[in-house]
Coordinates of C-alpha atoms and ligand atoms in Angstrom, one line a residue:
X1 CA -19.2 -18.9 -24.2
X2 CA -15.9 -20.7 -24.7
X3 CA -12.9 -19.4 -25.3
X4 CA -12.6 -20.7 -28.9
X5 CA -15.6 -19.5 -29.9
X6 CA -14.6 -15.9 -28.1
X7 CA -11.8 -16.2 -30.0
X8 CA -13.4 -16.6 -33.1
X9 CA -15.8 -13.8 -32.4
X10 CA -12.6 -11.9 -31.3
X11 CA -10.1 -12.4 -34.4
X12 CA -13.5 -12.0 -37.2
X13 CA -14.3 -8.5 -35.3
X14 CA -10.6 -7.7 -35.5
X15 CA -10.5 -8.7 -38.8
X16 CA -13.3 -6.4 -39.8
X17 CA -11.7 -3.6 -38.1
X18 CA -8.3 -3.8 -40.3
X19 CA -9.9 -4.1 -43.4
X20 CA -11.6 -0.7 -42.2
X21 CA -8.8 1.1 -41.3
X22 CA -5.3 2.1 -42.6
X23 CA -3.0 1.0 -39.2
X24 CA -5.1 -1.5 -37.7
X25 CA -4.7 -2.1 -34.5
X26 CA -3.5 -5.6 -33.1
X27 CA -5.3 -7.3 -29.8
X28 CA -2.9 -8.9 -27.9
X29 CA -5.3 -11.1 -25.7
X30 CA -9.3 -10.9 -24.7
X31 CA -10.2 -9.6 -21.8
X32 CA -10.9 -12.4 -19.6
X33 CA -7.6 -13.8 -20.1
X34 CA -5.7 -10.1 -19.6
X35 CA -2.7 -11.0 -16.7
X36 CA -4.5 -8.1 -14.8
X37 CA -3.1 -8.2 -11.0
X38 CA -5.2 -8.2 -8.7
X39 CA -7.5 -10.4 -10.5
X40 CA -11.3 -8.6 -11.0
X41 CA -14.2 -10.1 -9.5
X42 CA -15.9 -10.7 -13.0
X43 CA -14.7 -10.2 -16.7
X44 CA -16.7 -10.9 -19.5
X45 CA -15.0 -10.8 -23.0
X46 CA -17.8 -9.2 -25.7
X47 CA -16.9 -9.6 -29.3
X48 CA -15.3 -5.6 -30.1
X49 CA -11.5 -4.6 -30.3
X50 CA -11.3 -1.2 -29.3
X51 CA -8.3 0.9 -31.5
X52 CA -6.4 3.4 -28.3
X53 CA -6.7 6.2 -31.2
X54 CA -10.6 6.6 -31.0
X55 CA -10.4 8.1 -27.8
X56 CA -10.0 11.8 -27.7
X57 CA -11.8 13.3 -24.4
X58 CA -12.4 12.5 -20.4
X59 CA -15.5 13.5 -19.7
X60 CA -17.1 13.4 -16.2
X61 CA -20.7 12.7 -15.0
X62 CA -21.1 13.6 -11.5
X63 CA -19.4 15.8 -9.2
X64 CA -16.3 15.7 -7.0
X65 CA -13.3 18.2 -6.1
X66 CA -10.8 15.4 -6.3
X67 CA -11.9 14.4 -10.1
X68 CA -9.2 17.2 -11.1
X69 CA -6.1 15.9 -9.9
X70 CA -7.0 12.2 -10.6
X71 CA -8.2 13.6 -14.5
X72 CA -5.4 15.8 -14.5
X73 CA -2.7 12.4 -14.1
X74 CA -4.9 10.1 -16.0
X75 CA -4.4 12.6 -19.4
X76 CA -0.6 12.6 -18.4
X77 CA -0.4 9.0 -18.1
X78 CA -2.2 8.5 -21.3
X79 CA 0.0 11.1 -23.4
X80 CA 3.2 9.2 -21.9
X81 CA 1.8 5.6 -23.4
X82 CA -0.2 6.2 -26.3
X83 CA 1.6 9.6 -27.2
X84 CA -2.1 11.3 -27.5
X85 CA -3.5 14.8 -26.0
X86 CA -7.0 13.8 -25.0
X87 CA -9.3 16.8 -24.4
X88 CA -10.8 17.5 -20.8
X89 CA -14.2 18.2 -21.8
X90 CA -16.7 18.6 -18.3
X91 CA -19.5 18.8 -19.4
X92 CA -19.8 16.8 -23.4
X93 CA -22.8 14.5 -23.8
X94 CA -21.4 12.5 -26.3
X95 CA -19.7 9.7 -25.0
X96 CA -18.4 8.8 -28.9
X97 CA -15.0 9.0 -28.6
X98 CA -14.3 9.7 -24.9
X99 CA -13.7 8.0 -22.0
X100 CA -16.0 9.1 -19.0
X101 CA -15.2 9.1 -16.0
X102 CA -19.0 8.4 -14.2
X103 CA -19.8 8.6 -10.4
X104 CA -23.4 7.4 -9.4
X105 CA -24.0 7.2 -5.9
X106 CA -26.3 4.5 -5.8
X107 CA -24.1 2.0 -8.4
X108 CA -22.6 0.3 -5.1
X109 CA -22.3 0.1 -1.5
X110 CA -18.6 -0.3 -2.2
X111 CA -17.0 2.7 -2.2
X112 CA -14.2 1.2 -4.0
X113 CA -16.6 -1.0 -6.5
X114 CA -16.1 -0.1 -10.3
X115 CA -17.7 -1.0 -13.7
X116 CA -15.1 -0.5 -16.6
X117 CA -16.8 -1.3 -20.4
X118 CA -14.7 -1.3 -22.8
X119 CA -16.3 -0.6 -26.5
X120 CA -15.8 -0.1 -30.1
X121 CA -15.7 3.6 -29.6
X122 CA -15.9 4.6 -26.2
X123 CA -15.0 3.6 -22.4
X124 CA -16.6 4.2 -19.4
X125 CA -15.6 3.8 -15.5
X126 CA -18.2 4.0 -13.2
X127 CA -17.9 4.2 -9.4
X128 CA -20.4 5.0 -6.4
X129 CA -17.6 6.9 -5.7
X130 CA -14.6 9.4 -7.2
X131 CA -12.7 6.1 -5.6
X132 CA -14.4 3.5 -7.3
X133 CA -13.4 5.5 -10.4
X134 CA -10.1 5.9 -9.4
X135 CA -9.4 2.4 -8.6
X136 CA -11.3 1.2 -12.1
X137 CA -9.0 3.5 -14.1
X138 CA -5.7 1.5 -12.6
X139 CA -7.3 -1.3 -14.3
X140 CA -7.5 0.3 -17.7
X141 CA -3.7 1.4 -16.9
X142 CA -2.5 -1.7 -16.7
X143 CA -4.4 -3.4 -19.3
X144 CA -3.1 0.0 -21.9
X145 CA 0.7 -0.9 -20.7
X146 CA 0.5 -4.9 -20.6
X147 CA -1.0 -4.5 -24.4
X148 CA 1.7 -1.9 -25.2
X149 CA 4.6 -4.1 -23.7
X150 CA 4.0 -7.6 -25.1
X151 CA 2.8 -6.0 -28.6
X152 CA 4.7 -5.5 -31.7
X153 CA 2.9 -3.0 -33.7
X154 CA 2.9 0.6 -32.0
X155 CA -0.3 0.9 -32.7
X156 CA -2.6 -0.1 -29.5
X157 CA -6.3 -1.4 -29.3
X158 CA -7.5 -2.6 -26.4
X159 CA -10.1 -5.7 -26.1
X160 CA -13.9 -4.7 -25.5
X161 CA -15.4 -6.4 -22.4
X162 CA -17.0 -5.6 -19.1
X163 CA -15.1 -5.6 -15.6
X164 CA -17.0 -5.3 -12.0
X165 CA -14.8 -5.3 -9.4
X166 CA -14.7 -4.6 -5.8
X167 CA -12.2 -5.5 -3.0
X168 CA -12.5 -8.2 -0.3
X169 CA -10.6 -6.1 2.7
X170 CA -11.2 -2.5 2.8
X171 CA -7.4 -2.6 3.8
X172 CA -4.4 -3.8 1.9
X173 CA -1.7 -1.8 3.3
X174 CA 1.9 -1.2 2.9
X175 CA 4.4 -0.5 6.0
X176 CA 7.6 1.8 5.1
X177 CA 10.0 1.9 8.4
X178 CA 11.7 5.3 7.5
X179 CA 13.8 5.5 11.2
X180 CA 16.0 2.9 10.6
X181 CA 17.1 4.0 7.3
X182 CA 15.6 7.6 6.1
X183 CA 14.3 7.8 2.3
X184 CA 13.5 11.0 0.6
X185 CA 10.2 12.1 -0.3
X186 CA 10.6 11.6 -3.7
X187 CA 11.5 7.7 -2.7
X188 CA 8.0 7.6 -1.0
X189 CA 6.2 8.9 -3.8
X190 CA 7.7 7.0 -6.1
X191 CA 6.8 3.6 -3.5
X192 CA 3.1 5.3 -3.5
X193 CA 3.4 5.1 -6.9
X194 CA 3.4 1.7 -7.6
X195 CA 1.4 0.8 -4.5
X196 CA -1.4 2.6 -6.6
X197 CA -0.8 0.5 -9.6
X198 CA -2.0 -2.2 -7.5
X199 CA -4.8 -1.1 -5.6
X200 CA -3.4 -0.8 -2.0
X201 CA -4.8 2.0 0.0
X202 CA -3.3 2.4 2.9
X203 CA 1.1 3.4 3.8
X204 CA 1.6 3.1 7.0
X205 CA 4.3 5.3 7.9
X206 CA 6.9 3.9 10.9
X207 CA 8.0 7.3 11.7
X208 CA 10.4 7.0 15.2
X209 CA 12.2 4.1 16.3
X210 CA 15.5 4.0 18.5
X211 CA 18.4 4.5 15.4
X212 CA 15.9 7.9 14.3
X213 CA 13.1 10.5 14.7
X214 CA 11.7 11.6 11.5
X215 CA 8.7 14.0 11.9
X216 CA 9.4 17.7 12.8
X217 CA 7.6 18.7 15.9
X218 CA 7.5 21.9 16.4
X219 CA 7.2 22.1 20.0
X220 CA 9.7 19.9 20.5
X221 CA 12.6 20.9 17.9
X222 CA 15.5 18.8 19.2
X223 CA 13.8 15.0 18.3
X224 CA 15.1 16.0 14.8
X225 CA 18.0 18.4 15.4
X226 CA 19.4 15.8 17.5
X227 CA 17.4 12.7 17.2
X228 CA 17.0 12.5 13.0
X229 CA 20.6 13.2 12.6
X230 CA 22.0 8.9 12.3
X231 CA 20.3 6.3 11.2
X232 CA 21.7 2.3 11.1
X233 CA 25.2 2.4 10.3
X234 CA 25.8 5.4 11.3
X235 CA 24.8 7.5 7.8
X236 CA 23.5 10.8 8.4
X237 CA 19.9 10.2 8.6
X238 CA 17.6 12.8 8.4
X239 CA 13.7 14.2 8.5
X240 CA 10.5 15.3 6.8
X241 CA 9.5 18.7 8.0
X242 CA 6.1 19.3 8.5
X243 CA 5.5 20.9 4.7
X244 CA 7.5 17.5 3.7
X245 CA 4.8 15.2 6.0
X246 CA 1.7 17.2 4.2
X247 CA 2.9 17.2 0.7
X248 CA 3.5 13.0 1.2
X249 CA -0.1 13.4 2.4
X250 CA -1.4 15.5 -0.6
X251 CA 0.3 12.8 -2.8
X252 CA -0.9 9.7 -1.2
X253 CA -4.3 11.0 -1.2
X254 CA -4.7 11.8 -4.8
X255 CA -4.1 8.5 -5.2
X256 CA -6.6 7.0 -3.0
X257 CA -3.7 5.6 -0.4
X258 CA -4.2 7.1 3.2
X259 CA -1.3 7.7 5.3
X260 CA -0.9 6.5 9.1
X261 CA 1.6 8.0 10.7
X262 CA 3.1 5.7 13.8
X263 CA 4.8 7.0 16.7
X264 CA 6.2 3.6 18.3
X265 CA 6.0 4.2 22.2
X266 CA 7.1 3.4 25.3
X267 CA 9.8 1.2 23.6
X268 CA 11.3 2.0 19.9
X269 CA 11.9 5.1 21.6
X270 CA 16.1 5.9 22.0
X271 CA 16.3 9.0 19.5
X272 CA 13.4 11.1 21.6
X273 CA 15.2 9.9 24.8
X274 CA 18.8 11.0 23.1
X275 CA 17.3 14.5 22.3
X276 CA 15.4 15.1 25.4
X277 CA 17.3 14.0 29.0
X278 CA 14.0 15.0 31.0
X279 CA 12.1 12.1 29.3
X280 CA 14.5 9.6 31.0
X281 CA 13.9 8.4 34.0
X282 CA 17.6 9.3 35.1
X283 CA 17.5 12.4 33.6
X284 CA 19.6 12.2 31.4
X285 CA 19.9 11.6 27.5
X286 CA 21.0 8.9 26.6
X287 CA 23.7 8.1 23.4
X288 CA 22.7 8.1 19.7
X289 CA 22.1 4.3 18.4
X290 CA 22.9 2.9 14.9
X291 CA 23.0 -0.7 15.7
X292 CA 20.0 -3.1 15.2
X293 CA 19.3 -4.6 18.6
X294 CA 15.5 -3.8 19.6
X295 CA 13.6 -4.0 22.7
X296 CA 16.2 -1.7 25.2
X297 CA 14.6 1.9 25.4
X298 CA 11.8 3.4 27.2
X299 CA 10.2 6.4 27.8
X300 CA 10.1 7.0 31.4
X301 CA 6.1 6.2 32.4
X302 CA 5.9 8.1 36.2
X303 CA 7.0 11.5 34.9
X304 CA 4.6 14.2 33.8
X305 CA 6.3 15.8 30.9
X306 CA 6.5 12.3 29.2
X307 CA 2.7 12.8 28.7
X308 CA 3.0 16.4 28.0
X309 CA 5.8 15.2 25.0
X310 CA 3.1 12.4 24.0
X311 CA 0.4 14.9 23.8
X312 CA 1.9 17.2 21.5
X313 CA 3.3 14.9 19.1
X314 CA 0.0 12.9 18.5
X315 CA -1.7 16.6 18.4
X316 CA 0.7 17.9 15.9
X317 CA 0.8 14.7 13.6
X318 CA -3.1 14.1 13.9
X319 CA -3.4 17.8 12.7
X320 CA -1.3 17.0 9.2
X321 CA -2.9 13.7 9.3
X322 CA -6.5 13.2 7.4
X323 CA -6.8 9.7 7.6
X324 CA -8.8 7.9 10.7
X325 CA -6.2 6.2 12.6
X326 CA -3.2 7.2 14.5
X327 CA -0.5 4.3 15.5
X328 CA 1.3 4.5 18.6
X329 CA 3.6 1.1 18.2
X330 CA 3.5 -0.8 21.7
X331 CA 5.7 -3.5 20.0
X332 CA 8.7 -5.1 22.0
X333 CA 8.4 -2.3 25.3
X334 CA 10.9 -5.5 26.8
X335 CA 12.0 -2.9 29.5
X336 CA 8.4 -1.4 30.2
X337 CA 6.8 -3.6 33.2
X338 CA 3.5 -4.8 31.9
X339 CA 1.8 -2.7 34.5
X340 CA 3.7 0.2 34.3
X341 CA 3.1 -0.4 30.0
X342 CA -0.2 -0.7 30.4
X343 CA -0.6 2.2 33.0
X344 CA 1.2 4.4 30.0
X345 CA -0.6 3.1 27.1
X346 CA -4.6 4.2 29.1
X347 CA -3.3 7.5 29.0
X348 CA -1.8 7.4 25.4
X349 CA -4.8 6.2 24.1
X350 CA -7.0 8.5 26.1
X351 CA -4.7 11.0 24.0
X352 CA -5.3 9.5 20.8
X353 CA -8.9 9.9 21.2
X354 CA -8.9 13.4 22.3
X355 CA -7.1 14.3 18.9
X356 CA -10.0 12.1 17.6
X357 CA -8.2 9.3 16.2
X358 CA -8.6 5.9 16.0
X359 CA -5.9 4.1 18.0
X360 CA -3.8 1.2 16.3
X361 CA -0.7 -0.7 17.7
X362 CA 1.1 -4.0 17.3
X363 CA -0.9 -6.4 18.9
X364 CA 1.0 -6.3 22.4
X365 CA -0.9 -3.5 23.0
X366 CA -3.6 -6.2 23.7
X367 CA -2.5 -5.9 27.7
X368 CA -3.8 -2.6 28.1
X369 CA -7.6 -1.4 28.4
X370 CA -8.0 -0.7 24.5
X371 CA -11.2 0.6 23.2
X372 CA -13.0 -1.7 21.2
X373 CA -12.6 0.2 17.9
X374 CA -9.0 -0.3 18.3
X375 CA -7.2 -1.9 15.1
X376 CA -4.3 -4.1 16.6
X377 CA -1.5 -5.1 13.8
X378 CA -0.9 -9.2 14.1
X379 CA 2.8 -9.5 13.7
X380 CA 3.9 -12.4 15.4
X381 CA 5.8 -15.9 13.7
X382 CA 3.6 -18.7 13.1
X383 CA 5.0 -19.9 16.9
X384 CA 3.1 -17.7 18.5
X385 CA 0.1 -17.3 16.7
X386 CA -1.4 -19.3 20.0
X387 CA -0.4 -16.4 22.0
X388 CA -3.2 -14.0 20.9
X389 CA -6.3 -13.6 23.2
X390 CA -8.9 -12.7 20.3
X391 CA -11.0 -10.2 21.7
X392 CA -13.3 -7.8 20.1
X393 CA -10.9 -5.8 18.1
X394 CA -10.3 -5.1 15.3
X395 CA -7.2 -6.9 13.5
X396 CA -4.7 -6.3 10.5
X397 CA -3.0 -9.3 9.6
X398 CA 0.6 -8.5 9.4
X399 CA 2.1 -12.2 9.9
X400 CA 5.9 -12.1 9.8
X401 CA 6.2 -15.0 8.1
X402 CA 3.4 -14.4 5.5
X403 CA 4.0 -10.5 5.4
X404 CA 7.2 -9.1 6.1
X405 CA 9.2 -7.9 3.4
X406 CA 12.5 -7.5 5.0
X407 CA 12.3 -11.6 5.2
X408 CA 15.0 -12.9 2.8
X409 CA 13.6 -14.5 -0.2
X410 CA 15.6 -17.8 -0.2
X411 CA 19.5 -18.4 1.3
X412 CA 21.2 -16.5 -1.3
X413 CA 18.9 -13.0 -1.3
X414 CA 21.7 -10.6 0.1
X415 CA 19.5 -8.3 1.7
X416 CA 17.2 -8.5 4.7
X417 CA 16.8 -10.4 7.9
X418 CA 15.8 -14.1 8.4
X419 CA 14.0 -14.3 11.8
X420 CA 10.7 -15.4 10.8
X421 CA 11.9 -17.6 7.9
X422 CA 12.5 -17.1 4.4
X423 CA 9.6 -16.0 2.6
X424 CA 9.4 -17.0 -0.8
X425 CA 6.8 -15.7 -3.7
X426 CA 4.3 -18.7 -3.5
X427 CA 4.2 -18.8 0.0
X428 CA 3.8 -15.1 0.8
X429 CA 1.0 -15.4 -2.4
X430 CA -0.5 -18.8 -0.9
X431 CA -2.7 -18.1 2.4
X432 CA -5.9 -16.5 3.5
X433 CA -6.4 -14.0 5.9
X434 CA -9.5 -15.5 7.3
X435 CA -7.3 -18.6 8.4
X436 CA -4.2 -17.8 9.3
X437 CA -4.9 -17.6 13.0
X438 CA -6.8 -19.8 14.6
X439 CA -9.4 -18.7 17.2
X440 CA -9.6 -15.2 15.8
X441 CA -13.2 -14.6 14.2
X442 CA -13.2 -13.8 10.5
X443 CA -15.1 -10.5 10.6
X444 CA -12.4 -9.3 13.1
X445 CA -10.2 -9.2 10.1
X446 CA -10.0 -6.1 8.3
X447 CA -7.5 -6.7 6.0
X448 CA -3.5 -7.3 5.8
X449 CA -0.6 -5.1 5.2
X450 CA 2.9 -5.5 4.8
X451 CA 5.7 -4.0 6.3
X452 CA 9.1 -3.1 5.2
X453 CA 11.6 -3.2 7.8
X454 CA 14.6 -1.3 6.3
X455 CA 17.5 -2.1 9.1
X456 CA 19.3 -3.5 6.0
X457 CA 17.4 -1.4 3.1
X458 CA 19.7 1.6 2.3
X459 CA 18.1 2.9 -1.0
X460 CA 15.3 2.7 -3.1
X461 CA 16.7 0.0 -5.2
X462 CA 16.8 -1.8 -1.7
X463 CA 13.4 -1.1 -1.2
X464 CA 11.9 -2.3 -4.5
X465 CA 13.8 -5.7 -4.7
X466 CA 12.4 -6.6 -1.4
X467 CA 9.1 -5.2 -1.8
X468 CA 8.6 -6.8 -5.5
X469 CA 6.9 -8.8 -6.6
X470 CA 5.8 -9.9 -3.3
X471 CA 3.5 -6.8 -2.5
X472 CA 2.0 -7.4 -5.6
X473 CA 0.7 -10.9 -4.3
X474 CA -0.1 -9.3 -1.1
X475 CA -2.4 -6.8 -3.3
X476 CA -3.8 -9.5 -4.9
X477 CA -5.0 -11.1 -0.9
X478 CA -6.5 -8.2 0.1
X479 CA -8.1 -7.2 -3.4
X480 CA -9.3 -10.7 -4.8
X481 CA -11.7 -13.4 -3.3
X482 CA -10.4 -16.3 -1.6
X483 CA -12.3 -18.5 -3.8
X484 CA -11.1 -16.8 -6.7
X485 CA -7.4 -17.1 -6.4
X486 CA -4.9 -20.0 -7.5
X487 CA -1.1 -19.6 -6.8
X488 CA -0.6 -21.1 -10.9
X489 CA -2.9 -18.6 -12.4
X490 CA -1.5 -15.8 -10.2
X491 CA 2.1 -17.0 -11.0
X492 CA 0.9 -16.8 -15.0
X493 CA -0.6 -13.3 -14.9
X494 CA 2.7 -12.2 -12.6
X495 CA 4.8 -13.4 -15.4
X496 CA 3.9 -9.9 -17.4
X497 CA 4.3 -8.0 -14.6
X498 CA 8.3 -7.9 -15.0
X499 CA 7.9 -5.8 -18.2
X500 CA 5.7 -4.1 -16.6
X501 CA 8.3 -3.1 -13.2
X502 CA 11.5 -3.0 -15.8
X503 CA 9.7 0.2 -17.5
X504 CA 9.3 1.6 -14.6
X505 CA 12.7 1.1 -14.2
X506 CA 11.9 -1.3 -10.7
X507 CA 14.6 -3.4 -9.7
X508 CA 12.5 -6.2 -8.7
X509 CA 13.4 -9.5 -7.8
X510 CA 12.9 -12.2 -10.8
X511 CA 12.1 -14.9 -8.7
X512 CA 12.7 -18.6 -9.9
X513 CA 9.5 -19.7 -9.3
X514 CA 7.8 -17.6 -12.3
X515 CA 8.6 -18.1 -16.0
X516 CA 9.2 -14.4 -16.7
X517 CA 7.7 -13.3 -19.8
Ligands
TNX601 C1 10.4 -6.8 14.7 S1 7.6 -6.4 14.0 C2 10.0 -5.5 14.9 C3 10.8 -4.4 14.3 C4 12.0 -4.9 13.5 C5 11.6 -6.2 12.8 C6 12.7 -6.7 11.9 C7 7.7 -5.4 15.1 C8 6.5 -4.8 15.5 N1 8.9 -5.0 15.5 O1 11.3 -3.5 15.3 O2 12.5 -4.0 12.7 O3 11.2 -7.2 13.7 O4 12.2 -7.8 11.1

């Protein structure tokens, strides 16, 4: 069907549905032209406007334990933007009037696949799984808020339609690097937040790094009596304590985003060797550092105890950590010999798998005998993309000068570091996994993330004007087909996504390149 005649179809059914009722409702587009981000596999538009105020119930076919929470915040969320109670009602057969929350294990063989209808008088989201749900309902979100912020009449209606969606990567990550500078753990849930909003499901957490140790460990107290206490600059750092670490946990989880916790070793490693002189080589501990030089520090690979130390951290993190893999950095170790780096890393990741994880690293871990199921992170400037010997692994594409968010926009962005480039909205937007690298084969490719390096991110203000938009085009790559994605249409739908950050109070950066709505 075109989209004049949708139209037509759209504004006659809209019409009919004002003469019926006394606040009629106002559609502010048709589906297949909502700016949703990421952009669904398939939309159709049917002919039905759907008024917000006929919905008065959840109700849920199918079980799960984790349909409570994610109920729970959906009836919040709708209360806060349409200002109405809707009933939790288990068990109701009538789907008038409700949205239902449906899981039907054979719908998919996505776990993250959803169907959302939208009709005159009722919605459904249906997933194979509780995620599929989840992930279908962030799509009604955002279509209820982009209606509610462009329109003029408070009273909402939503256009009827079908979505079926399902992501490309099974991983579109985030990276949050909380050693340089620490952030509370209300300014990662609030990051988690809005991660969620776009569908990214995994927050890797860079947890240790030479300017800070942030992860109690109980067996070895003084990594954050001494080594959490600075941070760059010489602020007064700080840690999560294990309750801290779970409750992160709890909150990622409920919204479908796992947590990887990273422990960067040998190198990365001055705030454990500050705390602890026995893991120096020397014996003794070396100063506190709040500058932003890396490469320098290194756990000392011939003694005993530095296993003993790498043991018990990866057993007492692994034991609050749910999700399958475990990072243990291997990233700029300039001052580990490759042999004796290698020799180190065959007994971390023998440790790793005893605590039955899955090992990831920055690709240099590549030297070392990795087990095949190993997800290396690609990091490296397009310079030395020749420099990686594919093998069998697995790979996350986090390309510096595609992916890193503490890259300055342009000239003039007053935050962030420059090493790999400026890195501008259309170009961090404008690239395929699949093709990036050359040499690497495209099923090794499990998905991209983005990391956040925070040597110059102080706050969360810091965080989100870095981070957004350009995560949100990152989403968009991991979420959306190749085939299906053009940098002008992406740029047009982004456009509504500034209303979208500014009530969330987001301090974002409003880019020249898009014609903000
Ligand atoms: C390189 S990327 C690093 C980090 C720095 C970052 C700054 C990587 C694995 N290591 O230690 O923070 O550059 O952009």
């Amino acid at each position: 069907m075109s989209n004049f005649i949708k139209k037509i179809f759209f504004v006659s059914s809209f019409i009919l549905v004002t003469m019926s009722a006394c606040n009629p409702p106002e559609p502010i587009y048709v589906l297949d032209e909502a700016p949703l981000i990421p952009l669904p596999s398939s939309v159709v538009t049917s002919d039905v406007v759907m008024p917000l105020d006929v919905i008065r119930s959840v109700r849920t076919i199918g079980a799960d334990e984790r349909l409570n929470p994610i109920t729970q915040n959906f009836i919040s969320f709708w209360k806060k933007h349409t200002q109405q109670e809707l009933l939790y009602a288990v068990d109701a057969t009538d789907s008038n009037g409700a949205i239902t929350f449906e899981i039907d294990k054979g719908f998919s063989s996505d776990q993250e696949a959803y169907k959302l209808v939208i009709a005159s008088n009722e919605i459904t989201v249906k997933g194979k799984s509780i995620e599929g749900v989840f992930r279908g309902l962030k799509t009604l979100e955002q279509l209820v808020v982009l209606s509610k912020l462009q329109g003029e009449s408070q009273f909402l209606s939503l256009p009827g339609g079908e979505i079926t969606d399902q992501p490309t990567y099974g991983y579109r990550g985030a990276m949050l690097d909380v050693a340089r500078h620490f952030f509370s753990v209300a300014d990662v849930k609030r990051y988690i937040d809005l991660l969620s909003i776009y569908k990214i499901n995994f927050l890797h957490f860079h947890l240790s790094d030479d300017q800070g140790w942030r992860i109690e460990i109980k067996s070895w107290p003084k990594l954050t009596e001494i080594g959490g206490q600075t941070q760059v600059g010489g602020g007064e750092g700080g840690f999560y304590t294990q309750e801290d670490f779970k409750e992160i946990v709890k909150y990622a989880a409920d919204r479908f985003i796992t947590i990887i916790p990273e422990i960067d070793l040998p190198g990365h490693t001055n705030a454990a060797l500050a705390s602890y002189a026995e893991l120096n080589c020397n014996d003794k501990a070396t100063e506190l550092y709040t500058g932003i030089e890396v490469g320098f520090s290194t756990l000392c690979v011939d003694k005993e105890v530095t296993y003993a130390f790498v043991d018990d951290v990866i057993r007492e993190i692994s034991e609050m950590s749910p999700g399958p893999y475990f990072h243990i950095g291997g990233d700029e170790s300039h001052v580990t010999p490759e042999k004796d780096f290698n020799r180190f890393m065959d007994r971390t990741l023998a440790i790793v798998k005893k605590y039955n994880k899955i090992p990831m690293g920055w690709y240099e871990l590549i030297t070392a005998k990795i087990p095949e199921e190993t997800l290396l992170q690609y990091w490296a400037k397009t310079e030395d993309f020749s420099k990686v010997i594919p093998k069998k692994s697995k790979i996350l594409m986090s390309a510096a000068s595609y992916n890193y968010l503490d890259m300055k926009y342009d000239s003039i962005t007053p935050l962030g570091l420059s090493w790999a480039g400026y890195l501008p909205l259309k170009k961090a937007y404008d690239w395929d996994p699949k093709n990036l690298v050359p040499n690497l084969v495209p099923d090794q490719i499990i998905g991209l993330e983005a990391p956040l390096w925070t040597e110059t991110i102080e706050d969360f203000d810091d965080i989100a004007v870095m981070a957004f938009p350009r995560i949100i085009g990152h989403a968009e790559i991991g979420w959306t087909n190749a085939s299906q994605r053009k940098w002008e249409d992406y740029a047009h739908r982004l456009s509504f996504h500034g209303r979208l950050l500014e009530a969330l109070e987001v301090k974002y950066h409003p880019a020249t390149e898009i014609d903000w709505k």
